[in-house]
Coordinates of N, CA, C and O in Angstrom, one line a residue:
M1 N -187.2 16.4 117.1 CA -185.9 16.7 116.3 C -186.2 17.8 115.3 O -187.1 17.7 114.5
Q2 N -185.4 18.8 115.4 CA -185.5 20.0 114.5 C -184.7 19.7 113.2 O -183.6 19.2 113.2
P3 N -185.3 20.1 112.0 CA -184.5 20.0 110.8 C -183.4 21.0 110.8 O -183.4 22.0 111.4
E4 N -182.4 20.7 110.0 CA -181.2 21.6 109.9 C -181.7 22.9 109.2 O -182.6 22.9 108.4
N5 N -181.1 24.0 109.6 CA -181.4 25.2 109.0 C -181.0 25.2 107.5 O -180.1 24.4 107.1
I6 N -181.6 26.0 106.7 CA -181.4 26.1 105.3 C -181.3 27.5 104.9 O -182.0 28.4 105.4
S7 N -180.2 27.8 104.1 CA -180.0 29.2 103.7 C -181.0 29.6 102.6 O -181.6 28.7 101.9
A8 N -181.1 30.9 102.4 CA -182.0 31.4 101.3 C -181.5 30.9 99.9 O -182.3 30.5 99.1
E9 N -180.2 30.8 99.8 CA -179.6 30.4 98.5 C -179.9 28.9 98.3 O -180.3 28.5 97.2
E10 N -179.7 28.1 99.3 CA -180.0 26.7 99.2 C -181.5 26.4 99.0 O -181.9 25.5 98.2
F11 N -182.3 27.2 99.7 CA -183.8 27.0 99.5 C -184.2 27.3 98.1 O -184.9 26.5 97.4
D12 N -183.7 28.4 97.5 CA -184.0 28.8 96.1 C -183.6 27.8 95.1 O -184.3 27.4 94.2
E13 N -182.3 27.3 95.3 CA -181.8 26.3 94.4 C -182.6 25.0 94.5 O -183.0 24.4 93.4
R14 N -182.9 24.5 95.6 CA -183.7 23.3 95.8 C -185.2 23.5 95.2 O -185.7 22.6 94.6
L15 N -185.7 24.6 95.6 CA -187.1 24.9 95.1 C -187.2 25.0 93.6 O -188.1 24.4 93.0
N16 N -186.2 25.6 93.0 CA -186.2 25.7 91.5 C -186.0 24.3 90.9 O -186.7 24.0 89.9
R17 N -185.2 23.5 91.5 CA -185.0 22.1 91.0 C -186.3 21.3 91.1 O -186.7 20.6 90.2
L18 N -187.0 21.5 92.2 CA -188.2 20.7 92.4 C -189.3 21.2 91.4 O -190.1 20.4 90.9
H19 N -189.4 22.5 91.2 CA -190.4 23.1 90.3 C -190.1 22.6 88.8 O -191.0 22.3 88.1
E20 N -188.8 22.5 88.5 CA -188.4 22.0 87.1 C -188.9 20.5 87.0 O -189.4 20.1 86.0
R21 N -188.7 19.7 88.1 CA -189.1 18.3 88.1 C -190.6 18.2 88.0 O -191.1 17.4 87.3
R22 N -191.3 19.1 88.7 CA -192.8 19.1 88.7 C -193.3 19.4 87.2 O -194.1 18.7 86.7
E23 N -192.6 20.4 86.6 CA -193.0 20.7 85.2 C -192.8 19.6 84.3 O -193.6 19.3 83.4
E24 N -191.7 18.9 84.4 CA -191.4 17.7 83.6 C -192.4 16.6 83.8 O -192.9 16.0 82.8
L25 N -192.8 16.4 85.0 CA -193.8 15.3 85.3 C -195.2 15.7 84.8 O -195.9 14.9 84.3
E26 N -195.5 17.0 84.9 CA -196.8 17.5 84.4 C -196.9 17.3 82.9 O -197.9 16.9 82.3
E27 N -195.7 17.6 82.2 CA -195.7 17.4 80.7 C -195.9 15.9 80.4 O -196.6 15.6 79.4
R28 N -195.2 15.0 81.1 CA -195.3 13.6 80.9 C -196.8 13.1 81.1 O -197.3 12.3 80.4
E29 N -197.4 13.7 82.2 CA -198.8 13.3 82.5 C -199.7 13.7 81.3 O -200.5 13.0 80.9
T30 N -199.5 15.0 80.8 CA -200.3 15.5 79.7 C -200.1 14.6 78.5 O -201.0 14.3 77.8
E31 N -198.8 14.3 78.2 CA -198.5 13.5 77.0 C -199.2 12.1 77.1 O -199.8 11.6 76.2
L32 N -199.2 11.5 78.3 CA -199.8 10.2 78.4 C -201.3 10.3 78.3 O -201.9 9.4 77.7
T33 N -201.9 11.2 79.0 CA -203.4 11.3 78.9 C -203.9 11.8 77.6 O -205.0 11.5 77.2
S34 N -203.1 12.5 76.8 CA -203.5 12.9 75.5 C -203.7 11.7 74.5 O -204.3 11.9 73.5
H35 N -203.1 10.6 74.8 CA -203.2 9.4 74.0 C -204.5 8.6 74.3 O -204.8 7.6 73.6
D36 N -205.3 9.1 75.3 CA -206.6 8.4 75.6 C -207.7 9.0 74.7 O -208.0 10.2 74.9
H37 N -208.2 8.3 73.8 CA -209.2 8.8 72.9 C -210.6 8.2 73.3 O -211.4 7.9 72.4
G38 N -210.8 8.1 74.6 CA -212.2 7.7 75.0 C -212.3 6.2 75.3 O -213.2 5.8 75.9
G39 N -211.3 5.5 74.8 CA -211.4 4.0 75.1 C -210.5 3.5 76.2 O -210.4 2.4 76.5
G40 N -209.9 4.5 77.0 CA -209.1 4.1 78.1 C -207.7 3.8 77.6 O -207.5 3.5 76.4
L41 N -206.7 4.0 78.4 CA -205.3 3.8 78.1 C -205.0 2.3 78.1 O -205.5 1.6 79.0
P42 N -204.1 1.9 77.2 CA -203.6 0.5 77.4 C -202.9 0.3 78.7 O -202.5 1.3 79.3
A43 N -202.8 -0.9 79.2 CA -202.3 -1.2 80.5 C -200.9 -0.6 80.8 O -200.7 -0.1 81.8
D44 N -200.0 -0.7 79.8 CA -198.7 -0.2 80.0 C -198.7 1.3 80.1 O -197.9 1.8 80.9
Q45 N -199.5 2.0 79.3 CA -199.5 3.4 79.5 C -200.2 3.8 80.8 O -199.9 4.8 81.4
Q46 N -201.2 3.1 81.2 CA -201.9 3.4 82.5 C -200.9 3.2 83.6 O -200.9 4.0 84.5
N47 N -200.1 2.2 83.5 CA -199.1 2.0 84.6 C -198.1 3.1 84.6 O -197.7 3.6 85.7
R48 N -197.7 3.6 83.4 CA -196.7 4.7 83.4 C -197.4 6.0 83.9 O -196.8 6.7 84.7
L49 N -198.7 6.2 83.6 CA -199.4 7.3 84.1 C -199.5 7.3 85.6 O -199.3 8.3 86.3
D50 N -199.8 6.1 86.1 CA -199.9 6.0 87.6 C -198.6 6.3 88.3 O -198.5 7.0 89.3
R51 N -197.5 5.8 87.7 CA -196.1 6.1 88.2 C -195.8 7.6 88.2 O -195.3 8.2 89.1
V52 N -196.1 8.2 87.0 CA -195.9 9.7 86.9 C -196.7 10.5 87.9 O -196.2 11.4 88.6
R53 N -197.9 10.1 88.1 CA -198.8 10.8 89.1 C -198.3 10.6 90.5 O -198.3 11.5 91.3
G54 N -197.7 9.4 90.8 CA -197.2 9.1 92.1 C -195.9 10.0 92.3 O -195.7 10.6 93.4
E55 N -195.1 10.1 91.3 CA -193.9 10.9 91.4 C -194.2 12.4 91.5 O -193.6 13.1 92.3
L56 N -195.3 12.8 90.8 CA -195.7 14.2 90.9 C -196.2 14.5 92.3 O -195.9 15.5 92.9
A57 N -196.9 13.6 92.9 CA -197.4 13.8 94.3 C -196.2 13.9 95.3 O -196.2 14.7 96.2
D58 N -195.2 13.0 95.0 CA -194.0 13.1 95.9 C -193.3 14.4 95.8 O -192.9 15.0 96.8
V59 N -193.2 14.9 94.5 CA -192.5 16.2 94.3 C -193.3 17.3 95.0 O -192.7 18.2 95.6
L60 N -194.6 17.3 94.8 CA -195.4 18.3 95.5 C -195.3 18.3 97.0 O -195.2 19.3 97.7
Q61 N -195.2 17.1 97.6 CA -194.9 16.9 99.0 C -193.6 17.5 99.4 O -193.4 18.2 100.4
E62 N -192.6 17.2 98.6 CA -191.2 17.7 98.8 C -191.2 19.3 98.8 O -190.5 19.9 99.6
I63 N -191.9 19.9 97.9 CA -192.0 21.3 97.8 C -192.6 21.9 99.1 O -192.1 22.8 99.7
G64 N -193.7 21.3 99.5 CA -194.3 21.7 100.7 C -193.4 21.6 101.9 O -193.3 22.5 102.8
D65 N -192.8 20.4 102.0 CA -191.8 20.2 103.1 C -190.7 21.2 103.1 O -190.3 21.6 104.2
L66 N -190.1 21.4 101.9 CA -189.0 22.4 101.8 C -189.5 23.8 102.3 O -188.8 24.5 103.0
K67 N -190.7 24.2 101.9 CA -191.2 25.5 102.3 C -191.4 25.6 103.8 O -191.1 26.6 104.4
D68 N -191.9 24.5 104.4 CA -192.1 24.5 105.8 C -190.7 24.5 106.5 O -190.6 25.2 107.5
R69 N -189.8 23.8 106.0 CA -188.4 23.8 106.6 C -187.8 25.2 106.5 O -187.2 25.6 107.5
Y70 N -187.9 25.8 105.4 CA -187.4 27.2 105.3 C -188.1 28.1 106.3 O -187.5 29.0 106.9
A71 N -189.4 28.0 106.4 CA -190.2 28.8 107.3 C -189.7 28.6 108.7 O -189.5 29.6 109.5
D72 N -189.5 27.4 109.1 CA -189.0 27.1 110.4 C -187.6 27.7 110.6 O -187.3 28.2 111.7
A73 N -186.7 27.6 109.6 CA -185.4 28.1 109.8 C -185.3 29.7 109.8 O -184.5 30.2 110.5
T74 N -186.3 30.3 109.2 CA -186.3 31.8 109.2 C -187.3 32.4 110.2 O -187.4 33.6 110.3
G75 N -188.0 31.5 110.9 CA -189.0 32.0 111.8 C -190.3 32.5 111.2 O -191.1 33.1 111.8
G76 N -190.5 32.2 109.9 CA -191.7 32.6 109.2 C -192.8 31.6 109.4 O -192.6 30.5 109.9
P77 N -194.0 32.0 109.0 CA -195.1 31.0 109.2 C -195.1 30.0 108.1 O -194.7 30.2 107.0
A78 N -195.5 28.8 108.5 CA -195.6 27.7 107.5 C -196.9 28.0 106.6 O -197.8 28.6 107.1
E79 N -196.8 27.5 105.4 CA -198.0 27.6 104.5 C -199.0 26.5 104.8 O -198.7 25.4 104.7
P80 N -200.2 26.9 105.3 CA -201.2 25.9 105.6 C -201.6 25.0 104.4 O -202.0 23.9 104.6
D81 N -201.6 25.6 103.2 CA -202.0 24.8 102.1 C -200.9 24.0 101.5 O -201.1 23.2 100.6
G82 N -199.7 24.2 101.9 CA -198.6 23.4 101.3 C -198.4 23.6 99.9 O -198.8 24.6 99.3
A83 N -197.8 22.7 99.2 CA -197.5 22.8 97.8 C -198.8 22.8 96.9 O -198.8 23.4 95.9
L84 N -199.8 22.2 97.4 CA -201.0 22.2 96.6 C -201.8 23.5 96.6 O -202.6 23.7 95.7
G85 N -201.4 24.4 97.5 CA -202.0 25.7 97.5 C -201.4 26.7 96.5 O -201.8 27.9 96.5
E86 N -200.4 26.3 95.8 CA -199.7 27.2 94.9 C -200.5 27.6 93.7 O -201.2 26.8 93.2

Protein backbone atom coordinates (compact mmCIF):
# COMPACT_ATOMS: atom_id res chain seq x y z
CA MET A 1 0.00 0.00 0.00
CA GLN A 2 1.50 3.32 -1.08
CA PRO A 3 1.18 6.39 1.16
CA GLU A 4 -0.74 9.34 -0.21
CA ASN A 5 1.26 11.95 -2.07
CA ILE A 6 2.23 15.02 -0.12
CA SER A 7 2.76 18.49 -1.54
CA ALA A 8 5.87 20.55 -0.81
CA GLU A 9 3.75 23.04 1.13
CA GLU A 10 2.14 20.34 3.26
CA PHE A 11 5.54 18.72 3.83
CA ASP A 12 7.11 22.00 4.98
CA GLU A 13 4.17 22.77 7.27
CA ARG A 14 4.21 19.36 8.93
CA LEU A 15 8.00 19.26 9.17
CA ASN A 16 8.10 22.70 10.83
CA ARG A 17 5.42 21.64 13.30
CA LEU A 18 7.34 18.46 14.16
CA HIS A 19 10.60 20.38 14.61
CA GLU A 20 8.84 22.83 16.94
CA ARG A 21 7.51 19.90 18.97
CA ARG A 22 10.99 18.33 19.03
CA GLU A 23 12.48 21.57 20.37
CA GLU A 24 9.79 21.80 23.08
CA LEU A 25 10.49 18.23 24.18
CA GLU A 26 14.25 18.76 24.18
CA GLU A 27 13.77 21.82 26.42
CA ARG A 28 11.59 19.80 28.80
CA GLU A 29 14.18 17.02 28.84
CA THR A 30 16.95 19.52 29.64
CA GLU A 31 14.83 21.11 32.37
CA LEU A 32 14.11 17.76 34.00
CA THR A 33 17.70 16.52 33.85
CA SER A 34 19.07 19.81 35.18
CA HIS A 35 17.34 19.06 38.50
CA ASP A 36 19.49 15.96 38.99
CA HIS A 37 22.35 16.96 41.27
CA GLY A 38 24.07 13.60 41.37
CA GLY A 39 21.58 11.88 43.64
CA GLY A 40 19.23 10.74 40.90
CA LEU A 41 15.84 12.16 40.09
CA PRO A 42 12.85 11.60 42.35
CA ALA A 43 10.49 8.95 40.99
CA ASP A 44 7.88 11.43 39.74
CA GLN A 45 10.48 13.42 37.80
CA GLN A 46 12.09 10.26 36.43
CA ASN A 47 8.65 9.14 35.21
CA ARG A 48 8.14 12.52 33.52
CA LEU A 49 11.60 12.33 31.97
CA ASP A 50 10.88 8.84 30.63
CA ARG A 51 7.61 10.07 29.09
CA VAL A 52 9.32 13.09 27.52
CA ARG A 53 12.04 10.90 26.06
CA GLY A 54 9.41 8.51 24.69
CA GLU A 55 7.53 11.40 23.08
CA LEU A 56 10.79 12.73 21.67
CA ALA A 57 11.59 9.35 20.11
CA ASP A 58 8.10 9.29 18.57
CA VAL A 59 8.55 12.77 17.09
CA LEU A 60 11.94 11.84 15.65
CA GLN A 61 10.34 8.77 14.08
CA GLU A 62 7.54 10.92 12.63
CA ILE A 63 10.12 13.30 11.13
CA GLY A 64 11.91 10.40 9.47
CA ASP A 65 8.65 8.88 8.22
CA LEU A 66 7.51 12.24 6.83
CA LYS A 67 10.80 12.74 5.00
CA ASP A 68 10.58 9.23 3.54
CA ARG A 69 6.96 9.84 2.50
CA TYR A 70 7.92 13.07 0.76
CA ALA A 71 10.86 11.37 -0.95
CA ASP A 72 8.50 8.66 -2.20
CA ALA A 73 6.02 11.26 -3.47
CA THR A 74 8.68 13.25 -5.32
CA GLY A 75 10.77 10.36 -6.55
CA GLY A 76 13.69 11.41 -4.38
CA PRO A 77 15.92 9.10 -2.38
CA ALA A 78 14.97 8.26 1.17
CA GLU A 79 17.36 9.37 3.89
CA PRO A 80 19.13 6.25 5.17
CA ASP A 81 19.84 7.87 8.55
CA GLY A 82 16.28 9.11 9.04
CA ALA A 83 15.56 11.74 11.65
CA LEU A 84 18.47 10.73 13.82
CA GLY A 85 20.91 11.65 11.06
CA GLU A 86 20.00 15.31 11.16
